[in-house]
Short mmCIF file of C-alpha atoms in Angstrom, two decimals:
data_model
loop_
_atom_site.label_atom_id
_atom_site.label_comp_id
_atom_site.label_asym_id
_atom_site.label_seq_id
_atom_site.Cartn_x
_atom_site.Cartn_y
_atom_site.Cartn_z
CA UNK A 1 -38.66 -17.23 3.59
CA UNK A 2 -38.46 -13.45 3.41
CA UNK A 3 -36.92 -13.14 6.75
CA UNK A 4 -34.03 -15.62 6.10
CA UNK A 5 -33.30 -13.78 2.71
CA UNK A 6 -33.06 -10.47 4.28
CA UNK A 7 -30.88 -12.38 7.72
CA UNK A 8 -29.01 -13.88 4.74
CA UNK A 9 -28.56 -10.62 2.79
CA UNK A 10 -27.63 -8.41 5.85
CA UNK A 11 -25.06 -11.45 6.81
CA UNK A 12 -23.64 -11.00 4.08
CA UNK A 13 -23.54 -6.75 4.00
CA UNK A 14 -21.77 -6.77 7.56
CA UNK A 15 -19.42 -9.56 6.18
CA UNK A 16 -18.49 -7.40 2.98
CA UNK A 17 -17.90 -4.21 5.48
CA UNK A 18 -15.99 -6.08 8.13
CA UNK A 19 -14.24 -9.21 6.20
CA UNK A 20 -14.21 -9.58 2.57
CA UNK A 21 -13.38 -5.50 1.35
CA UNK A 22 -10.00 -5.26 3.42
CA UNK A 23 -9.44 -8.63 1.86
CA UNK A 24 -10.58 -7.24 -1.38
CA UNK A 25 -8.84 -4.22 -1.40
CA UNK A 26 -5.50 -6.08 -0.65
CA UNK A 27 -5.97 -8.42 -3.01
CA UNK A 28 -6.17 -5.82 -5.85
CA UNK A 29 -3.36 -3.74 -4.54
CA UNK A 30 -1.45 -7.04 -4.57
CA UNK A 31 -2.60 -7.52 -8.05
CA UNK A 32 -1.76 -3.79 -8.93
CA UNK A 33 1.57 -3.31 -7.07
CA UNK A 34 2.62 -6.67 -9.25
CA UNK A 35 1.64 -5.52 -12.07
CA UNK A 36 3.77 -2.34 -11.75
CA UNK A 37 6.52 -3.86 -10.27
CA UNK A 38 7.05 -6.34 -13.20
CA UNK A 39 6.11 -3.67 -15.95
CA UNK A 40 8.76 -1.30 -14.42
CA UNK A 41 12.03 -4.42 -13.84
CA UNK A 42 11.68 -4.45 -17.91
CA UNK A 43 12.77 -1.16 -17.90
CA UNK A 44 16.28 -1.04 -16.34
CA UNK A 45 18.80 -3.26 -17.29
CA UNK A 46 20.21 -6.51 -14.94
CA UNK A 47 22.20 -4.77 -11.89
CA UNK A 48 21.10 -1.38 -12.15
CA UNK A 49 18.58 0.12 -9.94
CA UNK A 50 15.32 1.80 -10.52
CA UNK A 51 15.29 5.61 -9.44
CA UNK A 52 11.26 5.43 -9.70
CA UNK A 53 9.06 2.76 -8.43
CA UNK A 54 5.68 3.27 -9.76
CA UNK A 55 4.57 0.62 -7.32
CA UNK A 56 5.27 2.49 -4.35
CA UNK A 57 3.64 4.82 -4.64
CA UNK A 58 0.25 3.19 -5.20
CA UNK A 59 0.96 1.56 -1.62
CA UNK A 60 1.45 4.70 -0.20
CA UNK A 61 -1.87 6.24 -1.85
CA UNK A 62 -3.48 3.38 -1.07
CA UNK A 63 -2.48 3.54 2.87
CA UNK A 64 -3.47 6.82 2.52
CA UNK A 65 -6.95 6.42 1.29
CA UNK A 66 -7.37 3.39 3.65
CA UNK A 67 -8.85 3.40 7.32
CA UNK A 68 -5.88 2.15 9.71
CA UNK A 69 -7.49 -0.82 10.27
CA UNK A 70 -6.84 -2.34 6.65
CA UNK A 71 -2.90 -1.18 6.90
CA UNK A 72 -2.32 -4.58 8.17
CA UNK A 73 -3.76 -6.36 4.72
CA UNK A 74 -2.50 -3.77 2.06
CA UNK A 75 0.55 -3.79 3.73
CA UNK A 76 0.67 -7.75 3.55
CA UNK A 77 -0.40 -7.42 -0.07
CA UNK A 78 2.45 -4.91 -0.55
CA UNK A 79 5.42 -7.57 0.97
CA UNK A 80 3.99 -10.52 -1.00
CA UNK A 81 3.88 -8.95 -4.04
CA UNK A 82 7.28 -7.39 -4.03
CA UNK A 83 8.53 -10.91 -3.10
CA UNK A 84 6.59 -12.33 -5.68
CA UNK A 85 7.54 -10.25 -8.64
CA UNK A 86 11.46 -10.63 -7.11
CA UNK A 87 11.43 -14.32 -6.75
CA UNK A 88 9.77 -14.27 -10.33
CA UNK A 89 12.56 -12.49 -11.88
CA UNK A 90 15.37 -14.83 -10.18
CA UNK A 91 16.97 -12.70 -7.25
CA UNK A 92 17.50 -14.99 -3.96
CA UNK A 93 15.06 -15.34 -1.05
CA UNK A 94 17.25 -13.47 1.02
CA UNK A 95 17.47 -10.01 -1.50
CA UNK A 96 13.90 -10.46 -2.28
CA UNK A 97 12.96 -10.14 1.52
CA UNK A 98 15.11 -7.64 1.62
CA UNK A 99 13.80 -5.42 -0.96
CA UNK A 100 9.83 -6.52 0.11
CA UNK A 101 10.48 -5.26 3.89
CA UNK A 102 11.94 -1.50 2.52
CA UNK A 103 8.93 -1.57 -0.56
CA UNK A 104 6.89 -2.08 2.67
CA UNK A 105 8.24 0.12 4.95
CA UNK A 106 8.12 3.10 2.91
CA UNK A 107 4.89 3.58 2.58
CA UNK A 108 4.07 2.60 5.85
CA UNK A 109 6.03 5.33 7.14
CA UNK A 110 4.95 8.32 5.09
CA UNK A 111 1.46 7.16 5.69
CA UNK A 112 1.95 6.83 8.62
CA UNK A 113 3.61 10.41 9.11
CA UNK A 114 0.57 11.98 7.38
CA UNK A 115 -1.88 10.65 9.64
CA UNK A 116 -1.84 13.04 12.26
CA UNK A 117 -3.07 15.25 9.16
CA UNK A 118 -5.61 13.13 8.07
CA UNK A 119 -7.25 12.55 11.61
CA UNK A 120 -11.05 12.72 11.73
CA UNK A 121 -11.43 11.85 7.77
CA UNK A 122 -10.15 15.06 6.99
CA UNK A 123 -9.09 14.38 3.29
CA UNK A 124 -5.67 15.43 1.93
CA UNK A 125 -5.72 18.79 0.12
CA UNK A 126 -2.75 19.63 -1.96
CA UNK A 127 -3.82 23.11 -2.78
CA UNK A 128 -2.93 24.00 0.80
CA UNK A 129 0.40 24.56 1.59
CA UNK A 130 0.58 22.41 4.92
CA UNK A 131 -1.01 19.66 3.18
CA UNK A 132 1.45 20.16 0.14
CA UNK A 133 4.32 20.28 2.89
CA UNK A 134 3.06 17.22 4.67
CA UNK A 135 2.83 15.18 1.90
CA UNK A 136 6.38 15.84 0.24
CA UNK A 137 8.01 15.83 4.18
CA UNK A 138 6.36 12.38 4.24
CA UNK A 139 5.47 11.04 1.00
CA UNK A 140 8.77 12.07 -1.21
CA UNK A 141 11.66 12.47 1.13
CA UNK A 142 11.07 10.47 4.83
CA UNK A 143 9.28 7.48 3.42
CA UNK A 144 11.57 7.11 0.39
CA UNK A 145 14.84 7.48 2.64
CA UNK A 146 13.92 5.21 5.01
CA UNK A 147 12.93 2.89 1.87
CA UNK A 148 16.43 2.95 0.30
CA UNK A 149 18.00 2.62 3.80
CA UNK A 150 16.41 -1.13 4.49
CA UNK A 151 16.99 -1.75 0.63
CA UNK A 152 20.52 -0.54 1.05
CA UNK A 153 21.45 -3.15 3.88
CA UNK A 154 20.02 -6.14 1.86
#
């Protein structure tokens, strides 16, 4: 019995590492992106657009914290929630894809532009300048741009 409870039990470890935490971790940024997506469409009025999405940036800190090989699910979390929260407040399927591709995009890109930083779990460090550089370069002016140019052709 003791060896099938520790087969089970080590099953189950190598599942949590390999399957169920990427799944896990996408599932609350899903839950989380929502969250701040809906709390912030209560603050602008119908037809105007936000200048600050909370909700982005928790993707792209997210991506950031994240080993490449769970971009795939928080970036799947990311689409569906946007289109979620979108279809929720009554735009049309085709806006709402819209928007959910450049809420994607953005923080794939500046995430993506950081990682040549980040290589070899080196950890961001915003007391250094390069690091400070990298991550406004990337995080507030290339992802956001190329954000509200995908939004901007919905």
């Amino acid at each position: 019995m003791t060896h099938l409870a520790n087969g089970v039990r080590l099953w189950l470890s190598s599942m949590w590492r390999s399957r169920a935490r990427p799944l896990l971790l996408a599932l609350g940024l899903g839950l989380a992106y929502a969250g701040l997506a809906l709390a912030n469409s209560f603050y602008y009025a119908v037809g105007s657009t936000p200048s600050f999405w909370p909700a982005a940036e928790i993707s792209f800190a997210a991506l950031v914290s994240a080993p490449r090989r769970h971009w795939p699910w928080l970036l799947t979390a990311v689409f569906l929630a946007e289109l979620a929260v979108d279809l929720h407040l009554g735009y049309a399927v085709d806006l709402a894809a819209g928007w959910a591709t450049a809420n994607t995009v953005e923080p794939l890109l500046a995430a993506w532009l950081l990682g040549p930083l980040l290589r070899g779990g080196r950890r961001l460090d915003l007391t250094h300048r390069r690091d400070l550089l990298a991550f406004v370069g990337a995080g507030v002016l290339a992802g956001p741009v190329l954000g509200a140019l995908v939004g901007a052709s919905t």
